[in-house]
Tab-separated table of C-alpha atoms and ligand atoms in Angstrom:
chain	number	residue	atom	x	y	z
N	1	UNK	CA	9.484	-21.203	0.881
N	2	UNK	CA	8.890	-21.515	4.604
N	3	UNK	CA	5.536	-19.528	5.695
N	4	UNK	CA	6.960	-16.684	7.690
N	5	UNK	CA	7.149	-15.881	10.991
N	6	UNK	CA	8.765	-13.213	11.669
N	7	UNK	CA	8.313	-9.996	10.074
N	8	UNK	CA	9.889	-6.463	9.970
N	9	UNK	CA	7.050	-3.578	10.070
N	10	UNK	CA	7.699	-0.488	8.201
N	11	UNK	CA	5.841	2.557	9.040
N	12	UNK	CA	4.335	0.816	12.098
N	13	UNK	CA	3.763	3.941	14.022
N	14	UNK	CA	0.769	5.604	11.131
N	15	UNK	CA	-2.894	4.839	10.581
N	16	UNK	CA	-2.407	1.443	8.589
N	17	UNK	CA	0.196	0.670	10.673
N	18	UNK	CA	-1.500	0.607	13.542
N	19	UNK	CA	-4.105	-1.167	11.913
N	20	UNK	CA	-1.570	-4.232	10.905
N	21	UNK	CA	0.363	-4.377	14.005
N	22	UNK	CA	-2.723	-5.199	15.980
N	23	UNK	CA	-4.745	-7.995	13.864
N	24	UNK	CA	-1.468	-9.448	11.625
N	25	UNK	CA	-0.236	-11.215	15.387
N	26	UNK	CA	-3.258	-13.302	15.240
N	27	UNK	CA	-2.203	-15.183	12.364
N	28	UNK	CA	0.921	-16.369	14.347
N	29	UNK	CA	3.321	-13.262	13.196
N	30	UNK	CA	6.061	-11.677	15.586
N	31	UNK	CA	6.918	-8.257	14.414
N	32	UNK	CA	9.758	-5.873	14.555
N	33	UNK	CA	8.040	-2.795	14.204
N	34	UNK	CA	9.761	0.589	12.451
N	35	UNK	CA	9.415	4.153	12.228
N	36	UNK	CA	11.129	7.251	12.268
N	37	UNK	CA	8.565	8.053	14.878
N	38	UNK	CA	8.261	6.434	18.367
N	39	UNK	CA	5.364	4.520	19.005
N	40	UNK	CA	3.797	4.617	21.997
N	41	UNK	CA	3.559	1.388	24.209
N	42	UNK	CA	5.692	0.666	22.256
N	43	UNK	CA	9.622	0.524	23.540
N	44	UNK	CA	11.385	-2.319	21.662
N	45	UNK	CA	10.071	-0.649	17.977
N	46	UNK	CA	13.684	0.617	15.674
N	47	UNK	CA	13.342	4.377	15.782
N	48	UNK	CA	15.203	5.087	12.803
N	49	UNK	CA	14.828	6.966	9.205
N	50	UNK	CA	14.933	4.955	5.715
N	51	UNK	CA	17.810	7.386	4.920
N	52	UNK	CA	19.590	5.145	6.985
N	53	UNK	CA	20.841	2.701	4.824
N	54	UNK	CA	22.524	0.971	7.693
N	55	UNK	CA	19.860	1.062	10.560
N	56	UNK	CA	17.260	0.109	7.265
N	57	UNK	CA	19.999	-3.030	7.209
N	58	UNK	CA	20.222	-4.072	10.866
N	59	UNK	CA	16.533	-3.895	11.022
N	60	UNK	CA	16.186	-6.321	8.478
N	61	UNK	CA	18.873	-8.635	9.806
N	62	UNK	CA	17.129	-11.866	10.694
N	63	UNK	CA	13.544	-11.206	9.865
N	64	UNK	CA	12.129	-13.603	7.792
N	65	UNK	CA	10.148	-11.603	5.643
N	66	UNK	CA	8.880	-7.709	5.526
N	67	UNK	CA	5.741	-5.828	5.391
N	68	UNK	CA	7.046	-1.719	3.875
N	69	UNK	CA	4.253	0.942	4.715
N	70	UNK	CA	6.428	3.332	5.574
N	71	UNK	CA	6.824	6.635	3.918
N	72	UNK	CA	5.068	9.707	2.546
N	73	UNK	CA	1.351	8.143	2.678
N	74	UNK	CA	0.340	11.437	-0.090
N	75	UNK	CA	1.599	14.018	-2.158
N	76	UNK	CA	4.461	16.247	-0.986
N	77	UNK	CA	7.471	18.499	-2.633
N	78	UNK	CA	9.667	15.964	-4.862
N	79	UNK	CA	12.429	16.032	-2.755
N	80	UNK	CA	10.686	14.722	0.608
N	81	UNK	CA	9.211	12.203	-1.842
N	82	UNK	CA	13.011	11.463	-3.273
N	83	UNK	CA	14.172	10.663	-0.035
N	84	UNK	CA	11.504	8.799	2.202
N	85	UNK	CA	9.747	7.025	-0.799
N	86	UNK	CA	12.490	6.258	-3.498
N	87	UNK	CA	15.893	6.747	-1.825
N	88	UNK	CA	14.232	4.986	1.196
N	89	UNK	CA	12.168	2.084	-0.398
N	90	UNK	CA	15.518	0.909	-2.132
N	91	UNK	CA	17.375	1.258	1.140
N	92	UNK	CA	14.967	-1.362	2.129
N	93	UNK	CA	15.363	-3.685	-1.212
N	94	UNK	CA	19.288	-3.482	-0.557
N	95	UNK	CA	19.136	-4.921	2.498
N	96	UNK	CA	16.762	-7.401	1.852
N	97	UNK	CA	18.800	-8.377	-0.704
N	98	UNK	CA	22.211	-8.047	1.442
N	99	UNK	CA	20.725	-9.784	4.476
N	100	UNK	CA	18.533	-12.582	2.363
N	101	UNK	CA	15.579	-11.615	3.137
N	102	UNK	CA	13.460	-13.235	0.436
N	103	UNK	CA	9.827	-12.123	-0.072
N	104	UNK	CA	8.286	-8.231	0.797
N	105	UNK	CA	5.174	-6.942	0.571
N	106	UNK	CA	4.738	-3.488	-0.318
N	107	UNK	CA	2.190	-0.312	-0.178
N	108	UNK	CA	1.945	0.270	-2.977
N	109	UNK	CA	-1.207	2.804	-3.826
N	110	UNK	CA	-4.190	2.928	-5.801
N	111	UNK	CA	-2.542	6.282	-6.917
N	112	UNK	CA	0.403	5.095	-9.365
N	113	UNK	CA	-2.994	4.517	-11.615
N	114	UNK	CA	-5.214	7.772	-10.288
N	115	UNK	CA	-5.271	9.037	-13.699
N	116	UNK	CA	-7.036	5.842	-15.566
N	117	UNK	CA	-11.000	7.238	-15.616
N	118	UNK	CA	-12.950	5.321	-12.682
N	119	UNK	CA	-15.382	2.798	-14.452
N	120	UNK	CA	-18.959	3.909	-15.007
N	121	UNK	CA	-21.569	2.481	-16.137
N	122	UNK	CA	-21.753	-0.869	-17.491
N	123	UNK	CA	-17.926	-0.353	-18.048
N	124	UNK	CA	-15.618	-3.678	-16.791
N	125	UNK	CA	-13.202	-3.188	-13.843
N	126	UNK	CA	-9.836	-2.008	-14.173
N	127	UNK	CA	-7.402	-4.400	-15.098
N	128	UNK	CA	-4.154	-5.414	-12.817
N	129	UNK	CA	-1.762	-4.574	-16.089
N	130	UNK	CA	-3.681	-1.088	-16.825
N	131	UNK	CA	-1.042	1.277	-17.849
N	132	UNK	CA	0.532	3.500	-14.884
N	133	UNK	CA	-0.913	6.572	-15.037
N	134	UNK	CA	0.827	7.994	-11.298
N	135	UNK	CA	-1.240	11.538	-10.399
N	136	UNK	CA	1.225	12.800	-7.949
N	137	UNK	CA	4.650	13.116	-7.237
N	138	UNK	CA	3.999	10.473	-4.375
N	139	UNK	CA	1.458	7.983	-6.691
N	140	UNK	CA	4.573	8.163	-9.049
N	141	UNK	CA	7.180	6.378	-6.185
N	142	UNK	CA	4.589	3.947	-6.163
N	143	UNK	CA	5.158	3.483	-9.456
N	144	UNK	CA	8.786	3.646	-8.864
N	145	UNK	CA	8.583	0.827	-6.261
N	146	UNK	CA	6.087	-1.536	-8.455
N	147	UNK	CA	9.855	-1.921	-10.517
N	148	UNK	CA	12.055	-1.690	-8.115
N	149	UNK	CA	9.961	-4.663	-6.986
N	150	UNK	CA	10.135	-5.914	-10.145
N	151	UNK	CA	14.512	-5.551	-10.798
N	152	UNK	CA	14.415	-6.988	-7.826
N	153	UNK	CA	12.978	-10.318	-8.604
N	154	UNK	CA	14.407	-10.575	-11.855
N	155	UNK	CA	17.865	-9.667	-11.493
N	156	UNK	CA	18.025	-10.608	-6.642
N	157	UNK	CA	15.251	-13.153	-6.738
N	158	UNK	CA	13.544	-11.195	-4.051
N	159	UNK	CA	9.967	-11.822	-4.328
N	160	UNK	CA	7.237	-8.999	-3.857
N	161	UNK	CA	3.782	-8.485	-3.875
N	162	UNK	CA	2.907	-5.297	-4.281
N	163	UNK	CA	-0.516	-3.787	-3.231
N	164	UNK	CA	-1.835	-0.784	-4.613
N	165	UNK	CA	-4.186	-0.450	-1.873
N	166	UNK	CA	-6.910	1.968	-2.263
N	167	UNK	CA	-8.453	3.200	1.200
N	168	UNK	CA	-7.218	1.211	4.377
N	169	UNK	CA	-9.425	2.587	7.097
N	170	UNK	CA	-11.916	1.202	9.710
N	171	UNK	CA	-14.601	2.676	7.606
N	172	UNK	CA	-15.769	4.867	4.109
N	173	UNK	CA	-15.485	7.955	4.794
N	174	UNK	CA	-16.778	9.268	1.123
N	175	UNK	CA	-18.741	8.753	-1.509
N	176	UNK	CA	-15.636	7.231	-3.381
N	177	UNK	CA	-14.218	5.589	-0.892
N	178	UNK	CA	-17.802	2.685	-1.444
N	179	UNK	CA	-15.436	1.471	-3.869
N	180	UNK	CA	-12.341	1.681	-3.321
N	181	UNK	CA	-12.013	1.035	0.645
N	182	UNK	CA	-10.336	-2.109	2.214
N	183	UNK	CA	-11.602	-2.580	5.491
N	184	UNK	CA	-8.751	-3.364	8.208
N	185	UNK	CA	-9.450	-6.717	8.278
N	186	UNK	CA	-9.302	-7.775	4.505
N	187	UNK	CA	-6.197	-5.375	4.983
N	188	UNK	CA	-4.618	-8.531	7.671
N	189	UNK	CA	-5.912	-11.287	5.340
N	190	UNK	CA	-4.839	-9.252	2.024
N	191	UNK	CA	-1.098	-9.097	4.177
N	192	UNK	CA	-1.192	-12.499	5.451
N	193	UNK	CA	-1.874	-13.897	1.564
N	194	UNK	CA	1.182	-12.145	0.090
N	195	UNK	CA	3.193	-13.180	2.926
N	196	UNK	CA	2.387	-16.966	2.638
N	197	UNK	CA	1.435	-17.693	-1.251
N	198	UNK	CA	4.070	-19.673	-2.990
N	199	UNK	CA	6.000	-18.097	-5.572
N	200	UNK	CA	4.862	-14.631	-6.658
N	201	UNK	CA	7.995	-13.704	-8.159
N	202	UNK	CA	6.562	-10.335	-8.221
N	203	UNK	CA	2.594	-10.009	-8.244
N	204	UNK	CA	0.499	-6.741	-8.913
N	205	UNK	CA	-2.627	-6.690	-6.612
N	206	UNK	CA	-5.048	-4.138	-5.967
N	207	UNK	CA	-5.759	-3.871	-2.497
N	208	UNK	CA	-9.226	-3.902	-1.048
N	209	UNK	CA	-12.653	-5.621	0.257
N	210	UNK	CA	-14.970	-7.335	-1.944
N	211	UNK	CA	-17.149	-3.784	-2.984
N	212	UNK	CA	-20.713	-3.526	-4.347
N	213	UNK	CA	-19.360	-0.924	-6.335
N	214	UNK	CA	-16.153	-2.452	-6.639
N	215	UNK	CA	-13.494	-0.666	-9.461
N	216	UNK	CA	-10.670	-3.424	-10.349
N	217	UNK	CA	-10.024	-6.309	-10.647
N	218	UNK	CA	-9.605	-8.570	-7.753
N	219	UNK	CA	-8.631	-11.630	-9.357
N	220	UNK	CA	-4.584	-11.332	-9.115
N	221	UNK	CA	-5.109	-10.935	-5.021
N	222	UNK	CA	-7.438	-13.546	-4.618
N	223	UNK	CA	-5.316	-16.281	-6.928
N	224	UNK	CA	-2.729	-15.682	-3.600
N	225	UNK	CA	-5.499	-17.176	-1.693
N	226	UNK	CA	-6.796	-13.541	-0.522
N	227	UNK	CA	-10.533	-14.370	0.372
N	228	UNK	CA	-12.357	-10.769	0.913
N	229	UNK	CA	-15.055	-10.831	4.035
N	230	UNK	CA	-16.136	-7.381	4.088
N	231	UNK	CA	-17.775	-4.486	1.188
N	232	UNK	CA	-18.469	-1.400	2.083
N	233	UNK	CA	-22.431	-1.323	1.337
N	234	UNK	CA	-24.226	-1.038	4.754
N	235	UNK	CA	-22.074	2.091	4.703
N	236	UNK	CA	-24.061	3.771	1.346
N	237	UNK	CA	-27.038	4.796	1.974
N	238	UNK	CA	-25.978	6.832	4.878
N	239	UNK	CA	-22.549	8.835	2.732
N	240	UNK	CA	-24.830	9.497	-0.108
N	241	UNK	CA	-27.536	11.407	1.617
N	242	UNK	CA	-24.854	13.338	2.893
N	243	UNK	CA	-22.349	13.706	0.374
N	244	UNK	CA	-24.592	12.909	-3.031
N	245	UNK	CA	-23.573	10.508	-5.957
N	246	UNK	CA	-20.193	10.632	-7.851
N	247	UNK	CA	-20.953	13.768	-10.721
N	248	UNK	CA	-19.411	12.748	-14.095
N	249	UNK	CA	-18.841	16.273	-14.418
N	250	UNK	CA	-17.380	16.673	-11.684
N	251	UNK	CA	-13.091	16.501	-12.839
N	252	UNK	CA	-12.217	15.103	-9.785
N	253	UNK	CA	-14.700	12.273	-9.795
N	254	UNK	CA	-13.351	10.913	-12.870
N	255	UNK	CA	-10.514	9.470	-11.987
N	256	UNK	CA	-9.262	6.359	-9.914
N	257	UNK	CA	-7.511	8.253	-7.788
N	258	UNK	CA	-10.196	10.771	-7.016
N	259	UNK	CA	-8.957	14.344	-6.571
N	260	UNK	CA	-5.405	13.245	-5.663
N	261	UNK	CA	-5.047	13.997	-10.032
N	262	UNK	CA	-6.700	17.835	-9.107
N	263	UNK	CA	-6.850	18.841	-5.713
N	264	UNK	CA	-4.102	16.397	-3.984
N	265	UNK	CA	-3.640	16.301	-0.382
N	266	UNK	CA	-0.816	17.342	1.002
N	267	UNK	CA	2.064	15.541	3.176
N	268	UNK	CA	1.992	17.314	6.812
N	269	UNK	CA	5.398	17.563	8.103
S	301	NAI	P1	0.609	7.234	7.530
S	301	NAI	O1	1.231	8.567	7.135
S	301	NAI	O2	-0.403	7.013	8.687
S	301	NAI	O3	2.095	6.722	7.762
S	301	NAI	C1	3.192	6.439	7.143
S	301	NAI	C2	3.936	5.987	8.797
S	301	NAI	O4	5.355	5.627	7.461
S	301	NAI	C3	4.731	7.037	9.569
S	301	NAI	O5	4.107	6.768	10.429
S	301	NAI	C4	5.696	7.929	9.311
S	301	NAI	O6	6.527	8.493	10.074
S	301	NAI	C5	6.678	6.495	8.615
S	301	NAI	N1	8.010	6.472	7.544
S	301	NAI	C6	6.898	7.833	7.218
S	301	NAI	N2	8.722	8.120	6.226
S	301	NAI	C7	9.473	7.928	7.088
S	301	NAI	C8	11.285	7.310	6.861
S	301	NAI	N3	11.600	8.506	5.596
S	301	NAI	N4	11.697	6.640	7.664
S	301	NAI	C9	10.782	6.269	8.240
S	301	NAI	N5	9.830	5.964	8.768
S	301	NAI	C10	8.570	7.015	7.852
S	301	NAI	O7	0.335	7.040	5.715
S	301	NAI	P2	-0.121	5.353	6.349
S	301	NAI	O8	-1.747	5.330	6.235
S	301	NAI	O9	-0.507	3.894	7.342
S	301	NAI	O10	0.599	4.078	5.139
S	301	NAI	C11	0.934	3.304	5.269
S	301	NAI	C12	1.335	2.961	3.712
S	301	NAI	O11	0.965	2.443	2.875
S	301	NAI	C13	1.898	4.460	2.962
S	301	NAI	O12	3.191	3.838	2.021
S	301	NAI	C14	0.846	4.783	1.830
S	301	NAI	O13	1.278	5.604	0.797
S	301	NAI	C15	0.257	3.002	1.612
S	301	NAI	N6	-0.903	2.873	1.433
S	301	NAI	C16	-2.039	3.664	2.333
S	301	NAI	C17	-3.120	3.959	2.178
S	301	NAI	C18	-4.455	4.377	3.125
S	301	NAI	O14	-5.637	3.677	2.846
S	301	NAI	N7	-3.584	4.496	4.307
S	301	NAI	C19	-3.917	3.482	-0.026
S	301	NAI	C20	-2.730	3.427	-0.577
S	301	NAI	C21	-1.395	2.900	-0.066
S	302	15L	C1	-3.578	7.151	-0.812
S	302	15L	O1	-2.537	6.407	-1.490
S	302	15L	C2	-3.170	7.402	1.016
S	302	15L	O2	-2.365	6.892	1.615
S	302	15L	C3	-4.059	7.418	1.455
S	302	15L	O3	-4.135	8.168	2.669
S	302	15L	C4	-5.311	7.726	0.866
S	302	15L	O4	-5.789	8.525	0.578
S	302	15L	C5	-5.620	6.268	-0.239
S	302	15L	O5	-4.359	6.965	-1.302
S	302	15L	C6	-6.861	7.150	-0.759
S	302	15L	O6	-6.923	6.850	-2.646
S	302	15L	O7	-7.873	7.318	-0.438
């Protein structure tokens, strides 16, 4: 597969989309941006809802690969998740099939496995083939996306790297995030590896930095050529002083998905 150059970035107006549209051009990509919201300073961005199948197909036409970030990024009523995350992701895959785009990087989430107990003490790291345990309708939609990716690989030869992203923000802001944080720089390195690795078929990886307090196994990401360069540990002392260590008796600290299984943050729109 020739290295992709032109890449459609869906969800480009969002938090992660904004970080990636600033970082990925340094790797040599020409980004085509799409979001349902306008993007300040980006007059050429495609403003389209993933519900509009024709608009999605037009947006995909002529690109070498897709980084699919668009969607509801927290818990929401099922009907909204269905429209943006389930039907919307189907529209992206169908457009890729119809337009001959052979590589997708799908923004899955740790919430596809959010009910998995977090490792404590000497527990082993959580493997990538741990059973799916979505913690919300949101997590369920990411589980669907991973299965959709598998179907489009097996049936149509569209390759995907599904990245179960931990928390990709400029800095970790909670003690849990010390374990699941992905620095923006490592996020860009992981997306670049996912775009350029050969013969990925459908590969599922966890998306995080090389955190000292890591909860999961990064080996499938490293096998793509991903070399994380960051670690959340420099933020640990301050966050622990403010918030305390994770409490084994607190249910909101018991699971990989943090408080999503107990008290999920709700999409505001
Ligand atoms: P965000 O909520 O900041 O951005 C999502 C973007 O998608 C928004 O700009 C929104 O307008 C757009 N969008 C939503 N529905 C759409 C639709 N139907 N059509 C077109 N555009 C639509 O979320 P964030 O943090 O940037 O996350 C991006 C992706 O990565 C999401 O799929 C999220 O589930 C996933 N993810 C992010 C994590 C993180 O730490 N930021 C962690 C795990 C997964
Ligand atoms: C996600 O999937 C969300 O999109 C993001 O906003 C964070 O809440 C992240 O998971 C997390 O688990 O911290």
